[in-house]
PDB file of C-alpha atoms and ligand atoms in Angstrom:
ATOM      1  CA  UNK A  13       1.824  61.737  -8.568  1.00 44.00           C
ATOM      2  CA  UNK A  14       1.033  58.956 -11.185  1.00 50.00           C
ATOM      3  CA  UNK A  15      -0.115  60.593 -14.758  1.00 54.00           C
ATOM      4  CA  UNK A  16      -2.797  58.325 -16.057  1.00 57.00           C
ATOM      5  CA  UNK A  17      -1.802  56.522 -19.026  1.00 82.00           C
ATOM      6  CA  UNK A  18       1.706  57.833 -17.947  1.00 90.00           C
ATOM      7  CA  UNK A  19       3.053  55.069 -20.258  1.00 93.00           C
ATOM      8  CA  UNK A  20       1.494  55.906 -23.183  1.00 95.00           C
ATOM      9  CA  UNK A  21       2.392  59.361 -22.407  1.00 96.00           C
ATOM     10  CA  UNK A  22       6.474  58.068 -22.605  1.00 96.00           C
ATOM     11  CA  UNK A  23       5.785  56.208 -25.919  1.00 96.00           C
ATOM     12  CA  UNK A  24       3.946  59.343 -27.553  1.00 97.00           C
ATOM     13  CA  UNK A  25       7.170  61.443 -26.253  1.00 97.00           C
ATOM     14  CA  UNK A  26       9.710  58.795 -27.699  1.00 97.00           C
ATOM     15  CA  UNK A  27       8.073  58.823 -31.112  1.00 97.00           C
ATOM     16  CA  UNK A  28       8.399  62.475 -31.522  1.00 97.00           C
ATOM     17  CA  UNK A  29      12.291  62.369 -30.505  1.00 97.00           C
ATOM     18  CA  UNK A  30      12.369  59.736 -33.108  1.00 97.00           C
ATOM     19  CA  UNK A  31      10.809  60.602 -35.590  1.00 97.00           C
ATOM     20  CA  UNK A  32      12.786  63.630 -38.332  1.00 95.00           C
ATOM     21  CA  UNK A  33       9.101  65.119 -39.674  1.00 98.00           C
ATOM     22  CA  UNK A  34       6.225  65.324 -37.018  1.00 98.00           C
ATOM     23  CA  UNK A  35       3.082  66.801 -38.184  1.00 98.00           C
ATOM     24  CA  UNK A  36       0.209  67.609 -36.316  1.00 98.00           C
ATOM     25  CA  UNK A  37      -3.511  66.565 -37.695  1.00 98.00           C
ATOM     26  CA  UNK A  38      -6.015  68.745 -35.581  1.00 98.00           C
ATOM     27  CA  UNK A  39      -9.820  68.850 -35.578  1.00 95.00           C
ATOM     28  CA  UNK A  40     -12.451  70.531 -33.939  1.00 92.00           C
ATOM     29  CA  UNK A  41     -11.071  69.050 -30.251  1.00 94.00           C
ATOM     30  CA  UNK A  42      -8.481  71.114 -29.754  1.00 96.00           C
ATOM     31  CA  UNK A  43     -10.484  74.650 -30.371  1.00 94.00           C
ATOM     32  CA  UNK A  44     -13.421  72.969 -27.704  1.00 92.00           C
ATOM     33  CA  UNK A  45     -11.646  74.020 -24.643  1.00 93.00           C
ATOM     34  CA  UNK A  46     -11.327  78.138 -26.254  1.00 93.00           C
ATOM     35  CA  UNK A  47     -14.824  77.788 -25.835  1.00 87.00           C
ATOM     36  CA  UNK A  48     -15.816  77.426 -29.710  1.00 86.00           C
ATOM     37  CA  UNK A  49     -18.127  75.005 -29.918  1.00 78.00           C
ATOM     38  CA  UNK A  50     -17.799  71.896 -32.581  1.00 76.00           C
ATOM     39  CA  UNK A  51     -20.000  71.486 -35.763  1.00 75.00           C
ATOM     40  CA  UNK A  52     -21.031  67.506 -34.610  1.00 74.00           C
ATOM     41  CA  UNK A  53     -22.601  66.429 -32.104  1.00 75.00           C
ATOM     42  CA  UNK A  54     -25.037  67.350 -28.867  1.00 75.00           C
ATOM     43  CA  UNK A  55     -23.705  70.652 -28.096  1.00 74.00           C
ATOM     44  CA  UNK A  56     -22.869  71.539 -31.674  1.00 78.00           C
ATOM     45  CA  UNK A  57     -23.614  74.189 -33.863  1.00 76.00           C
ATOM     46  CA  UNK A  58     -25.422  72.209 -36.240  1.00 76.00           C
ATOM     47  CA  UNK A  59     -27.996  71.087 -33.001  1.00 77.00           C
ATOM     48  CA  UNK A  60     -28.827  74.702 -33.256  1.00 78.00           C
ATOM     49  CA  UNK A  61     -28.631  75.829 -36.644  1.00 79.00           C
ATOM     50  CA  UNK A  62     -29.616  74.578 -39.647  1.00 82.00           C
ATOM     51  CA  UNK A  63     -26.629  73.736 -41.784  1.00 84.00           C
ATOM     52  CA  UNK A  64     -27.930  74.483 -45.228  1.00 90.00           C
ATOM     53  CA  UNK A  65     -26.684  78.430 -44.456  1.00 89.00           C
ATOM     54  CA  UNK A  66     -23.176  77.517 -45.345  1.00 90.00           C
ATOM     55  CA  UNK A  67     -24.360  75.256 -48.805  1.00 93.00           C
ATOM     56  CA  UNK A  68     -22.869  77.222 -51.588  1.00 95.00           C
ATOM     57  CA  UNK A  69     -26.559  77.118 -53.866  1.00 96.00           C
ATOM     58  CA  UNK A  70     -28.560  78.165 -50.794  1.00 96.00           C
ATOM     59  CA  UNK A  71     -25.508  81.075 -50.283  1.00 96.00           C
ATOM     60  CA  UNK A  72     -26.260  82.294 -53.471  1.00 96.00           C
ATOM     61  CA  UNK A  73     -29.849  82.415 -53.229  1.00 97.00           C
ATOM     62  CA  UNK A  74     -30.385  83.790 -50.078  1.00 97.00           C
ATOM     63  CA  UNK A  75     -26.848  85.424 -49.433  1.00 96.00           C
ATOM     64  CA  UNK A  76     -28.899  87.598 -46.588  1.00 96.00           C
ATOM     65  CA  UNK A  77     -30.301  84.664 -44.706  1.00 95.00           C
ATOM     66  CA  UNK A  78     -26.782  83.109 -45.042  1.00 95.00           C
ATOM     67  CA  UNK A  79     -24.907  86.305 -43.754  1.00 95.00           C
ATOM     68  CA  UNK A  80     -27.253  86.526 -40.607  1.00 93.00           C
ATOM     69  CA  UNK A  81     -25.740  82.859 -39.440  1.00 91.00           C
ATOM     70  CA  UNK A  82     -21.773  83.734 -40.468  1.00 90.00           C
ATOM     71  CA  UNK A  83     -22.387  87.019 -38.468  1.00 89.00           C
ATOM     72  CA  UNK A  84     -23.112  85.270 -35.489  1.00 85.00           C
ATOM     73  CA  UNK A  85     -20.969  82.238 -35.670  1.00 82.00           C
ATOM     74  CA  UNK A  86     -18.079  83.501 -37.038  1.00 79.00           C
ATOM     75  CA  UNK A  87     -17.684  86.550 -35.786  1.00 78.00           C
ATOM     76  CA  UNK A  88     -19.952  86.667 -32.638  1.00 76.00           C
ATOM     77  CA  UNK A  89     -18.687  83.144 -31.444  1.00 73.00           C
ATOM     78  CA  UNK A  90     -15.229  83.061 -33.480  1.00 77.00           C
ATOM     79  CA  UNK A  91     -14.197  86.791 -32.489  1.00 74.00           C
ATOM     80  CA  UNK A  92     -14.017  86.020 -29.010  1.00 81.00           C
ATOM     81  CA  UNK A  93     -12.142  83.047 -28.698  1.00 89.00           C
ATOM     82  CA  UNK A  94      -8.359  82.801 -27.716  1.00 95.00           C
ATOM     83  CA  UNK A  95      -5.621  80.267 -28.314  1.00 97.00           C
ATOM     84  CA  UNK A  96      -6.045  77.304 -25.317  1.00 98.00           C
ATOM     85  CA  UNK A  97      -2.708  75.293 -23.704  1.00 98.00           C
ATOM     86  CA  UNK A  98      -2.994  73.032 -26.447  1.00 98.00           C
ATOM     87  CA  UNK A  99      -2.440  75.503 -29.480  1.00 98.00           C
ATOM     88  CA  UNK A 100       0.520  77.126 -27.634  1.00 98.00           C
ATOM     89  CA  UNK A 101       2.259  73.656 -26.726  1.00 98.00           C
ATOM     90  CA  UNK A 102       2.280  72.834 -30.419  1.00 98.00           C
ATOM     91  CA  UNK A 103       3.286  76.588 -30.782  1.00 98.00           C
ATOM     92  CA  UNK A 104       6.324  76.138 -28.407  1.00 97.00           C
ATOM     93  CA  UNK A 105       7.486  72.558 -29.862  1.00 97.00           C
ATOM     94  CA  UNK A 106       7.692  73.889 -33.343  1.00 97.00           C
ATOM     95  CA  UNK A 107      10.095  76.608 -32.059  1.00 95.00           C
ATOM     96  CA  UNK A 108      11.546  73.848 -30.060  1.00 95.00           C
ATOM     97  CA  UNK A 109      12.142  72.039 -33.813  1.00 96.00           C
ATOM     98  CA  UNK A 110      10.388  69.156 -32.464  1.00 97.00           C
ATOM     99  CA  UNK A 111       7.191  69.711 -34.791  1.00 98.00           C
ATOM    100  CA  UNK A 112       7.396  70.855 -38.572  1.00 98.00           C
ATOM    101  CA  UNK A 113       3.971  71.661 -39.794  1.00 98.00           C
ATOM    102  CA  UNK A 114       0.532  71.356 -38.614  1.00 98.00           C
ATOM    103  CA  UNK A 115      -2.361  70.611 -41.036  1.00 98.00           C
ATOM    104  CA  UNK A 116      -5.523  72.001 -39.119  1.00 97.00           C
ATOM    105  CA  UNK A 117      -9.502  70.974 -40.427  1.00 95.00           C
ATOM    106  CA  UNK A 118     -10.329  74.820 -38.292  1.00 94.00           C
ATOM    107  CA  UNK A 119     -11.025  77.704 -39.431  1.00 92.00           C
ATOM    108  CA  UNK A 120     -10.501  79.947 -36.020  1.00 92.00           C
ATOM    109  CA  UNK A 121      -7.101  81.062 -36.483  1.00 93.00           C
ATOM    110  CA  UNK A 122      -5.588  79.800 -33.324  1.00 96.00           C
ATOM    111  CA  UNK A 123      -2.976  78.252 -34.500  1.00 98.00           C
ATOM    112  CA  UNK A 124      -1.577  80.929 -35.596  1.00 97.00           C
ATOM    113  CA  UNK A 125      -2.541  83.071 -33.174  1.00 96.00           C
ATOM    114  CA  UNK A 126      -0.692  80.535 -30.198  1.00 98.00           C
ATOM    115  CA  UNK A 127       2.181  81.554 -33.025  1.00 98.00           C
ATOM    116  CA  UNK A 128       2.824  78.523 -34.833  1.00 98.00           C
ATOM    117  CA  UNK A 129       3.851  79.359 -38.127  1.00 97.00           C
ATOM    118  CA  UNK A 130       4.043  76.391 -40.633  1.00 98.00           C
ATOM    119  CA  UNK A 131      -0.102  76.024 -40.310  1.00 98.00           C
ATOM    120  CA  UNK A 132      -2.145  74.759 -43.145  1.00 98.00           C
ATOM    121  CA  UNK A 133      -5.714  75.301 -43.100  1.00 96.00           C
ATOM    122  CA  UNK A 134      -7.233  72.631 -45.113  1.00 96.00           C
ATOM    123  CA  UNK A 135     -10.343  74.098 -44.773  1.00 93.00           C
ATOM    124  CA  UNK A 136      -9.344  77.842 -45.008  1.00 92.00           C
ATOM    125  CA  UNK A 137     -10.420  80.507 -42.838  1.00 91.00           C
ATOM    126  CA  UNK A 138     -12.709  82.299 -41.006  1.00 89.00           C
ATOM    127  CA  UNK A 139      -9.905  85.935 -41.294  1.00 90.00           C
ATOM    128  CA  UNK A 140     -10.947  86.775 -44.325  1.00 92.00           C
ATOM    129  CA  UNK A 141     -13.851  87.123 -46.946  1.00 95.00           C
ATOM    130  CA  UNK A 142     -13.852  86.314 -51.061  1.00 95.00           C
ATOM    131  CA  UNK A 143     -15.408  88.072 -53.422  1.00 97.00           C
ATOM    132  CA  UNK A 144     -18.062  85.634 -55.169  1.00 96.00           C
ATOM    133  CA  UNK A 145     -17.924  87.978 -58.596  1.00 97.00           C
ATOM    134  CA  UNK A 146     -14.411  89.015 -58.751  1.00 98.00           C
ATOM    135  CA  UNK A 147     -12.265  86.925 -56.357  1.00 95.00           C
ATOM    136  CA  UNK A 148     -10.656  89.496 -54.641  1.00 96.00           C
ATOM    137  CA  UNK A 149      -9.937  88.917 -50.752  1.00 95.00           C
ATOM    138  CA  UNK A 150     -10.101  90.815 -47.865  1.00 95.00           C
ATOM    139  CA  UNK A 151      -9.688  90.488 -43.985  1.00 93.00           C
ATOM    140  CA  UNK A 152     -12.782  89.861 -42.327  1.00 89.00           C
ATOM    141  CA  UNK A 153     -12.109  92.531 -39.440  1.00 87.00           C
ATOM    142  CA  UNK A 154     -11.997  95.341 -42.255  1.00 90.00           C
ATOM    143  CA  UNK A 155     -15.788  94.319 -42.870  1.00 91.00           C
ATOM    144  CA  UNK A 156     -18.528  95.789 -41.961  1.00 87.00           C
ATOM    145  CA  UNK A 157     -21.227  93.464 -40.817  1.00 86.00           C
ATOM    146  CA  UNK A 158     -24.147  96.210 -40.267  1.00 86.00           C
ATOM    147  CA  UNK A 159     -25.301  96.109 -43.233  1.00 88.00           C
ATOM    148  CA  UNK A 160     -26.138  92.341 -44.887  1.00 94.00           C
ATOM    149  CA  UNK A 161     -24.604  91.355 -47.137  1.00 95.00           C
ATOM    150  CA  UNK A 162     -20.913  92.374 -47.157  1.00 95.00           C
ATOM    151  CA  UNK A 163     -20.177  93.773 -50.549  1.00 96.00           C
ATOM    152  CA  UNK A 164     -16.962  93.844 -52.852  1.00 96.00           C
ATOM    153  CA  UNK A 165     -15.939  97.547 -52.585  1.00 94.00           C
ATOM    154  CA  UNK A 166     -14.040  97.254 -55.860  1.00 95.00           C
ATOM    155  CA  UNK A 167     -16.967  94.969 -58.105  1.00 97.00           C
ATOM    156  CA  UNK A 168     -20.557  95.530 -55.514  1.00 96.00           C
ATOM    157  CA  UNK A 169     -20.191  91.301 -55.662  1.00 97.00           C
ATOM    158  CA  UNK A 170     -21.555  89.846 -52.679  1.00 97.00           C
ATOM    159  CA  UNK A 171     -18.237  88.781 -50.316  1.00 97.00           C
ATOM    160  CA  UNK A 172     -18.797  85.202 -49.059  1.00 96.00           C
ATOM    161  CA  UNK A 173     -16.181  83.194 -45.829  1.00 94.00           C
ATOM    162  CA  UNK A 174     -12.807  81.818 -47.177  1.00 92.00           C
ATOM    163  CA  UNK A 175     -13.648  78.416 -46.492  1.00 92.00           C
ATOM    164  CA  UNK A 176     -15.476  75.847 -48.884  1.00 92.00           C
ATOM    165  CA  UNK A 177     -18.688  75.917 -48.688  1.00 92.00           C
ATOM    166  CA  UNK A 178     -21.062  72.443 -48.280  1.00 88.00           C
ATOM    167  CA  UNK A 179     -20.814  71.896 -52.039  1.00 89.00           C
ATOM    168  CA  UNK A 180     -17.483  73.614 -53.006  1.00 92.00           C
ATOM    169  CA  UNK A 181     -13.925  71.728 -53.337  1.00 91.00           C
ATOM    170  CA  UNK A 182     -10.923  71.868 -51.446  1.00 92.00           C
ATOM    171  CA  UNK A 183      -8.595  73.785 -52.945  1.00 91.00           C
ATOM    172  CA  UNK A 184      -5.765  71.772 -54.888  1.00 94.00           C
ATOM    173  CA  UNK A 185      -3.080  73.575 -53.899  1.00 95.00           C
ATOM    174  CA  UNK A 186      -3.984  73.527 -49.899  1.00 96.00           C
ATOM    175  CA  UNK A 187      -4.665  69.813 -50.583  1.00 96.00           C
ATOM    176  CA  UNK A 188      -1.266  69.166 -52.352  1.00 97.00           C
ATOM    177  CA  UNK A 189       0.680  70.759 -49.590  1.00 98.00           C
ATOM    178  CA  UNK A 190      -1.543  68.654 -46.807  1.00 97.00           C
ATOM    179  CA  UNK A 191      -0.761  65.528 -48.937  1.00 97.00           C
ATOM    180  CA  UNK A 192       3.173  66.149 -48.869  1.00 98.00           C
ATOM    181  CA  UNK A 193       3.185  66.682 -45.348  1.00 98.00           C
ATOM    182  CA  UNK A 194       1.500  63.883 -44.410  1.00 98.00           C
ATOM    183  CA  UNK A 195       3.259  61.455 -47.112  1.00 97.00           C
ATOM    184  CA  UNK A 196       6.854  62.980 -45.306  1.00 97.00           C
ATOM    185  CA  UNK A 197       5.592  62.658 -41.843  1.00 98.00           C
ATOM    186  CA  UNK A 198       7.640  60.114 -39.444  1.00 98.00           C
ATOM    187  CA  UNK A 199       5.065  61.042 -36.868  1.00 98.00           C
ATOM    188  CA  UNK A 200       1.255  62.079 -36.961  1.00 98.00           C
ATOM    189  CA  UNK A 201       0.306  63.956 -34.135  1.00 98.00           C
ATOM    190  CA  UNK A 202      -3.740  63.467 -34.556  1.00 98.00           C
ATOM    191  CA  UNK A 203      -5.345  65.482 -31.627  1.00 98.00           C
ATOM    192  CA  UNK A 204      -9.029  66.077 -31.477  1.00 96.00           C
ATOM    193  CA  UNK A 205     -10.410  65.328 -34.877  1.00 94.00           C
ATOM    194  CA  UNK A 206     -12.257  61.515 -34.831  1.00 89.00           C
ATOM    195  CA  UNK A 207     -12.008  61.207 -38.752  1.00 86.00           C
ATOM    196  CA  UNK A 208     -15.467  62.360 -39.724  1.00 81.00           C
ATOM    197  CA  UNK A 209     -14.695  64.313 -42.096  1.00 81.00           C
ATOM    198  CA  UNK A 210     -13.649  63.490 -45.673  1.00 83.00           C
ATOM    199  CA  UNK A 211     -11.182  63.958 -47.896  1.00 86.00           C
ATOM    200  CA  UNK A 212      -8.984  65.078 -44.665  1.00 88.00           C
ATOM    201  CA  UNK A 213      -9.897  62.426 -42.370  1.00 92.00           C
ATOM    202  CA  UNK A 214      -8.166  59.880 -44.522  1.00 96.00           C
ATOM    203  CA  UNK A 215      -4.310  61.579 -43.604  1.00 97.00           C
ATOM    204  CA  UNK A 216      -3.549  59.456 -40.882  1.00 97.00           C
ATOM    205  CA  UNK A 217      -3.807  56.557 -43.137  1.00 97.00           C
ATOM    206  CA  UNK A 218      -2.196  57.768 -45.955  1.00 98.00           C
ATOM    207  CA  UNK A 219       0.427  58.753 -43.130  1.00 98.00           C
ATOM    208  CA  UNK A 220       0.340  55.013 -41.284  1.00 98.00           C
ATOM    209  CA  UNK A 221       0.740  53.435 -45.039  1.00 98.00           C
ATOM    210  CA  UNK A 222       3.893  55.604 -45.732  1.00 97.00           C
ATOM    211  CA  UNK A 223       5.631  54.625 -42.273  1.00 97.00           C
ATOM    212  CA  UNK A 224       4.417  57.028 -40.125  1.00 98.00           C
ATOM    213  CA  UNK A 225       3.804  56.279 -36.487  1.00 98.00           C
ATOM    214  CA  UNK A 226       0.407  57.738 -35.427  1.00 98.00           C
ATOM    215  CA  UNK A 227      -0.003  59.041 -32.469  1.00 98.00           C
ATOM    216  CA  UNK A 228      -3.626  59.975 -30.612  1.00 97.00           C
ATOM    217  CA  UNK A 229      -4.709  62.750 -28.415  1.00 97.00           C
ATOM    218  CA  UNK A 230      -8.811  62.390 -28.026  1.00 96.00           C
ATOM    219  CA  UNK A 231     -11.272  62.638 -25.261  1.00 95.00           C
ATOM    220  CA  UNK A 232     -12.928  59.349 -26.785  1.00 94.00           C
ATOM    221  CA  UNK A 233     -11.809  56.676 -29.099  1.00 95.00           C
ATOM    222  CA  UNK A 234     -12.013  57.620 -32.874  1.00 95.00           C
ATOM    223  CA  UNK A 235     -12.349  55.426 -35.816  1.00 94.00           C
ATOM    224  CA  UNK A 236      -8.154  55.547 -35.556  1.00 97.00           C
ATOM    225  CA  UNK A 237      -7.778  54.517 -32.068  1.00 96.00           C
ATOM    226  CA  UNK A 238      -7.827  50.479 -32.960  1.00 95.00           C
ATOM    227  CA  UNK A 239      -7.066  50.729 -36.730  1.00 96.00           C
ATOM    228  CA  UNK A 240      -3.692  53.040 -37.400  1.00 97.00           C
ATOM    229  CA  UNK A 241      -2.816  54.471 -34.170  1.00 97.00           C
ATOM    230  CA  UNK A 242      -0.121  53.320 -32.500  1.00 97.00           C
ATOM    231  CA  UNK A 243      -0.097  55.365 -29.074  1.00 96.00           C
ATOM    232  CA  UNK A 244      -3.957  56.560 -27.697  1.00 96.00           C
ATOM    233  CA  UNK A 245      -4.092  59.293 -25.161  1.00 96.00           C
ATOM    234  CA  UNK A 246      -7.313  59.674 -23.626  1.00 95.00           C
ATOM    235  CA  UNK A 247      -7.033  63.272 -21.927  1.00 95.00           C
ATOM    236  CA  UNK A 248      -8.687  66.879 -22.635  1.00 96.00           C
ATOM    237  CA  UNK A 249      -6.036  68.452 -25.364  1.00 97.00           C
ATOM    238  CA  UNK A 250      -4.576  71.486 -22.904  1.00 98.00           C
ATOM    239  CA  UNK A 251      -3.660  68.828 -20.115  1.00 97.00           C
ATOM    240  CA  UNK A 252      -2.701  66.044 -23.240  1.00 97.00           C
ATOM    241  CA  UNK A 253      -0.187  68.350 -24.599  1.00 97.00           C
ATOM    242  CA  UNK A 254       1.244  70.241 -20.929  1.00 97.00           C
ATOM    243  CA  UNK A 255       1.988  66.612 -20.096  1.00 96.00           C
ATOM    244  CA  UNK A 256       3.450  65.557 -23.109  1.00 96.00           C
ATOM    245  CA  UNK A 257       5.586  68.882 -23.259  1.00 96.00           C
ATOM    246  CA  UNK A 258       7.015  68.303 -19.972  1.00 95.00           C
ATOM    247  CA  UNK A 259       8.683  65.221 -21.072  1.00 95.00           C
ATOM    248  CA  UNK A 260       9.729  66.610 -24.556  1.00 94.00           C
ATOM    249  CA  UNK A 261      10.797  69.874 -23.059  1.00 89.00           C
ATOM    250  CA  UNK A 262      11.673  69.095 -19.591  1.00 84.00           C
ATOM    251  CA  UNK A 263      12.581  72.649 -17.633  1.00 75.00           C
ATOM    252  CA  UNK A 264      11.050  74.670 -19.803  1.00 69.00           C
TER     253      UNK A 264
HETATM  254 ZN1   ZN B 316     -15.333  91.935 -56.320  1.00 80.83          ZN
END
């Protein structure tokens, strides 16, 4: 049976036996076929809600009206999903040694969940809540969601989603770590992010300008494809990464 783009499949393989450091970029793509749906675009969450929920002055304001749209995205939507082919191929090559670190734009948790365990989550997570008044965190399954909104039990300050909020910063020390990876990396794995989204969609050239070969698994050509990529595979992420796992891992 003849793989399409078989070749590019045998050049993607051959630059991750290569390469010492691979790190793996991932976006919004790879969590699509788990059945969470992306922010962008036609079928995307922000084609059916209004985005302004998760800006950190409108939080603050109306923390209720926010807390109705995080209950049923993230943990409605979020609570059901489960790791996909994809996340547990990137799971298996870092036990393999084969991949070092993966630097994910999600907050679902599947990464770690597929059991990779050198994950970065540039833009934190979805598993647990902070306290807006006195910064304490805790797991966002030991919530209650009945009653809007969540509440510190140790200050009574209104609990807000781990993750920056339109109008907040990445936090320096998940961006320093992101930064090293990528400025180590022989090989960027970039699968289904198409570099909409700054400051993290600027990696893979930070990672093409240190040396790194850049490698692309997307359903449709990116901003990367003809600028810093050097191999494009245009497949689904589950059958992108079986196939390219086969030839890394052959037997397995
Ligand atoms: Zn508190």
């Amino acid at each position: 049976m003849t793989i399409p783009g078989a070749e590019s499949y045998r050049q993607a393989a051959a630059i991750l036996r290569a390469s010492r450091h691979n790190v793996a970029f991932t976006g919004a793509g790879i969590s699509v076929e788990s059945g969470i749906p992306p922010f962008r675009g036609e079928d995307g969450l922000w084609a059916r809600h209004d985005p302004v929920f998760l800006d950190i002055d409108y939080f603050h304001e109306h923390p209720l009206e926010s807390w109705k749209e995080i209950r049923e995205i993230f943990y409605d939507f979020f609570g059901k999903a489960a790791p996909n082919e994809a996340h547990k191929q990137l799971a298996n090559l870092e036990c393999r040694g084969l991949l070092h670190s993966i630097i994910t734009q999600n907050i679902d948790n599947l990464h770690q969940e597929a059991g990779s365990r050198s994950v970065i989550e540039f833009h934190g997570t979805s598993q647990s809540l902070v306290c807006t008044r006195c910064g304490a965190t805790v797991r966002t399954d030991a919530v209650d969601v009945d009653m809007l909104p969540p509440r510190c039990s140790k200050c009574n300050g209104i609990l807000k989603p781990d993750f920056p909020f339109f109008g907040e910063p990445i936090a320096k020390a998940v961006h320093d770590r992101s930064l090293a990876e990528v400025e180590r990396a022989g090989a960027l794995l970039v699968i289904g992010t198409t570099g909409e989204i700054m400051p993290a969609s600027v990696f893979p050239l930070i990672a093409k300008s240190r040396g790194a070969k850049i490698v692309e698994i997307n359903v449709e050509e990116s901003k990367y494809t003809h600028t810093v990529t050097d191999v494009f595979i245009r497949d689904r992420a589950t059958v992108a990464m079986r196939t390219l796992c086969n030839l890394l891992c052959p037997g397995q």
